[in-house]
């Protein structure tokens, strides 16, 4: 299916690796020109070059921390009027809530709630004026089924989800949709470090933890970043204009509810 977004421009945050890279890759394959961000310049430049060489689209790499004012300013200076915005950032660390002081909470809120809201604020009116926009926020399956040791993530992402639920109904009549993608277990650096943390706590090896996690998923495996990226590209497609305010789980069926 042609997704009808060839020649559009996307700003994909936190996209040098993992799920963000999956989103950037699927959009590039659909002929979307990209501005991609991440803190580490080397990996970001590598990803940008890979996407240019493979798909022949324009890819501008903007190093910076999207959780900071400076990082957002740099990203928006390179891409002030995107047709597509993918909000993403690293997830907060696991732990016990008794260990988290105000600073820990502010850091989690900055990265996983406030940064995406400020990015939306910066671009949504332009999208409305142009009559087309697609905003996708990478959140987590933890929004629907909280993960106890990821309390910082559960809290911050649920705040973003509540905000988006209201906004998404205001923009859609202008051709601008806002949706959230909720990853389950995907084999990325983030999941690897969480599995290492779990393995240490349980006195098991990393490989044992990884196999158990994969086997516990109804699909019997972990997800791939290509699967995640393709779900993102569909939500960004011309065909998805009647889908807004949704929280789409991409988790191999891990969430056990009927809805
Ligand atoms: P990942 O493999 O660690 O990749 C994170 C990417 O984001 C890297 O490119 C990283 O590059 C960049 N990044 C991180 N923090 C950033 C920041 N503040 N500003 C700009 N770029 C930043 O992580 P992932 O697994 O793809 O996860 C992406 C998001 O989905 C995270 O919020 C994670 O918690 C959430 N999630 C993941 C899973 C999973 O199974 N993988 C499940 C549920 C939720 P630099 O480090 O160079 O900045």
Coordinates of C-alpha atoms in Angstrom, one line a residue, residues 30-188:
X30 CA 7.9 5.8 2.2
X31 CA 9.8 8.7 0.7
X32 CA 9.6 11.0 3.6
X33 CA 12.4 13.5 4.1
X34 CA 13.7 13.5 7.7
X35 CA 15.2 15.6 10.4
X36 CA 16.5 13.1 13.1
X37 CA 17.8 13.8 16.6
X38 CA 19.7 12.1 19.4
X39 CA 22.3 13.2 21.9
X40 CA 25.2 11.1 20.6
X41 CA 26.4 12.6 17.3
X42 CA 28.4 9.6 16.0
X43 CA 25.5 7.1 16.0
X44 CA 23.1 9.8 14.8
X45 CA 25.4 10.6 11.8
X46 CA 25.7 6.9 11.0
X47 CA 21.9 6.4 11.0
X48 CA 21.4 9.5 8.9
X49 CA 23.9 8.3 6.3
X50 CA 22.4 4.8 6.3
X51 CA 18.9 6.2 5.6
X52 CA 20.1 8.6 2.9
X53 CA 22.1 5.8 1.1
X54 CA 19.3 3.3 1.3
X55 CA 16.3 5.4 0.5
X56 CA 17.5 8.5 -1.3
X57 CA 15.7 10.9 0.9
X58 CA 17.0 14.0 2.6
X59 CA 18.1 13.3 6.1
X60 CA 19.4 16.1 8.4
X61 CA 21.0 15.0 11.7
X62 CA 20.6 17.4 14.6
X63 CA 22.5 16.3 17.7
X64 CA 20.9 17.4 21.0
X65 CA 19.0 16.4 24.1
X66 CA 15.3 16.7 23.3
X67 CA 14.5 16.9 27.0
X68 CA 16.2 20.3 27.1
X69 CA 15.1 23.7 25.7
X70 CA 18.4 23.9 23.8
X71 CA 17.9 20.5 22.1
X72 CA 14.3 21.3 21.1
X73 CA 15.4 24.7 19.7
X74 CA 18.0 23.1 17.5
X75 CA 15.6 20.4 16.3
X76 CA 12.9 23.0 15.5
X77 CA 15.4 25.4 13.8
X78 CA 16.3 22.6 11.4
X79 CA 12.6 21.6 11.0
X80 CA 10.3 24.4 11.8
X81 CA 7.3 23.2 9.8
X82 CA 7.2 19.4 9.8
X83 CA 4.2 17.5 8.3
X84 CA 5.0 14.6 10.7
X85 CA 6.3 14.8 14.3
X86 CA 7.4 11.6 16.1
X87 CA 8.0 12.3 19.8
X88 CA 10.4 10.0 21.5
X89 CA 13.2 10.0 24.2
X90 CA 15.0 7.6 26.4
X91 CA 12.9 6.0 29.2
X92 CA 13.5 6.7 32.9
X93 CA 15.5 4.2 35.0
X94 CA 13.8 1.4 36.9
X95 CA 13.8 1.3 40.7
X96 CA 11.8 1.7 43.9
X97 CA 9.7 4.9 44.3
X98 CA 11.3 5.4 47.8
X99 CA 14.6 6.1 46.0
X100 CA 13.2 8.9 43.8
X101 CA 13.4 12.4 44.9
X102 CA 11.9 15.5 43.3
X103 CA 14.7 15.8 40.8
X104 CA 14.2 12.2 39.6
X105 CA 10.5 12.9 39.0
X106 CA 11.2 16.2 37.2
X107 CA 13.8 14.5 35.0
X108 CA 11.2 11.8 34.0
X109 CA 8.5 14.4 33.4
X110 CA 10.9 16.6 31.3
X111 CA 11.8 13.7 29.0
X112 CA 8.6 11.7 28.7
X113 CA 5.8 14.3 29.2
X114 CA 6.9 17.9 29.0
X115 CA 9.3 17.6 26.0
X116 CA 6.7 16.0 23.7
X117 CA 4.0 18.5 24.8
X118 CA 6.3 21.4 24.0
X119 CA 7.3 19.9 20.7
X120 CA 3.6 19.5 19.8
X121 CA 2.9 23.1 20.9
X122 CA 5.7 24.3 18.6
X123 CA 4.4 22.6 15.4
X124 CA 0.7 21.9 15.7
X125 CA -0.6 25.3 14.7
X126 CA 1.4 25.2 11.5
X127 CA 0.1 21.8 10.7
X128 CA -3.5 23.1 11.3
X129 CA -2.9 26.1 9.0
X130 CA -1.5 23.8 6.3
X131 CA -4.4 21.3 6.8
X132 CA -2.3 18.2 7.3
X133 CA -0.3 16.8 10.3
X134 CA 0.5 13.6 11.9
X135 CA 1.9 13.4 15.5
X136 CA 2.9 10.1 17.0
X137 CA 4.2 9.8 20.5
X138 CA 6.2 6.8 21.5
X139 CA 5.0 6.0 25.0
X140 CA 4.8 2.5 26.6
X141 CA 2.6 -0.5 27.2
X142 CA 3.1 0.6 30.9
X143 CA 0.4 3.2 30.2
X144 CA -2.2 0.5 30.0
X145 CA -0.6 -2.1 32.4
X146 CA 1.8 -0.4 34.8
X147 CA 5.2 -2.1 35.4
X148 CA 5.9 -1.6 39.1
X149 CA 9.7 -1.0 38.9
X150 CA 9.1 1.6 36.1
X151 CA 7.0 3.9 38.3
X152 CA 8.7 7.0 36.8
X153 CA 7.7 5.9 33.3
X154 CA 4.2 4.9 34.4
X155 CA 3.6 8.3 35.9
X156 CA 5.2 10.6 33.3
X157 CA 3.7 8.8 30.2
X158 CA 0.2 8.7 31.7
X159 CA 0.4 12.4 32.1
X160 CA 1.2 12.8 28.4
X161 CA -1.5 10.4 27.4
X162 CA -4.1 12.4 29.3
X163 CA -3.0 15.6 27.6
X164 CA -3.1 14.0 24.1
X165 CA -6.5 12.6 24.7
X166 CA -7.9 16.1 24.9
X167 CA -5.9 17.7 22.2
X168 CA -6.4 15.0 19.6
X169 CA -10.1 15.8 19.3
X170 CA -9.4 19.4 18.7
X171 CA -7.0 19.0 15.8
X172 CA -8.5 16.2 13.7
X173 CA -11.1 18.5 11.9
X174 CA -8.1 20.3 10.5
X175 CA -6.4 17.2 9.2
X176 CA -4.1 16.8 12.1
X177 CA -4.1 13.6 14.1
X178 CA -2.3 12.8 17.4
X179 CA -1.8 9.2 18.5
X180 CA 0.3 7.3 20.9
X181 CA 2.2 4.0 20.1
X182 CA 2.6 1.8 23.1
X183 CA 5.6 -0.6 22.7
X184 CA 5.7 -3.9 24.5
X185 CA 9.1 -5.7 24.6
X186 CA 11.3 -4.8 21.6
X187 CA 14.9 -5.9 21.4
X188 CA 16.7 -2.6 21.8

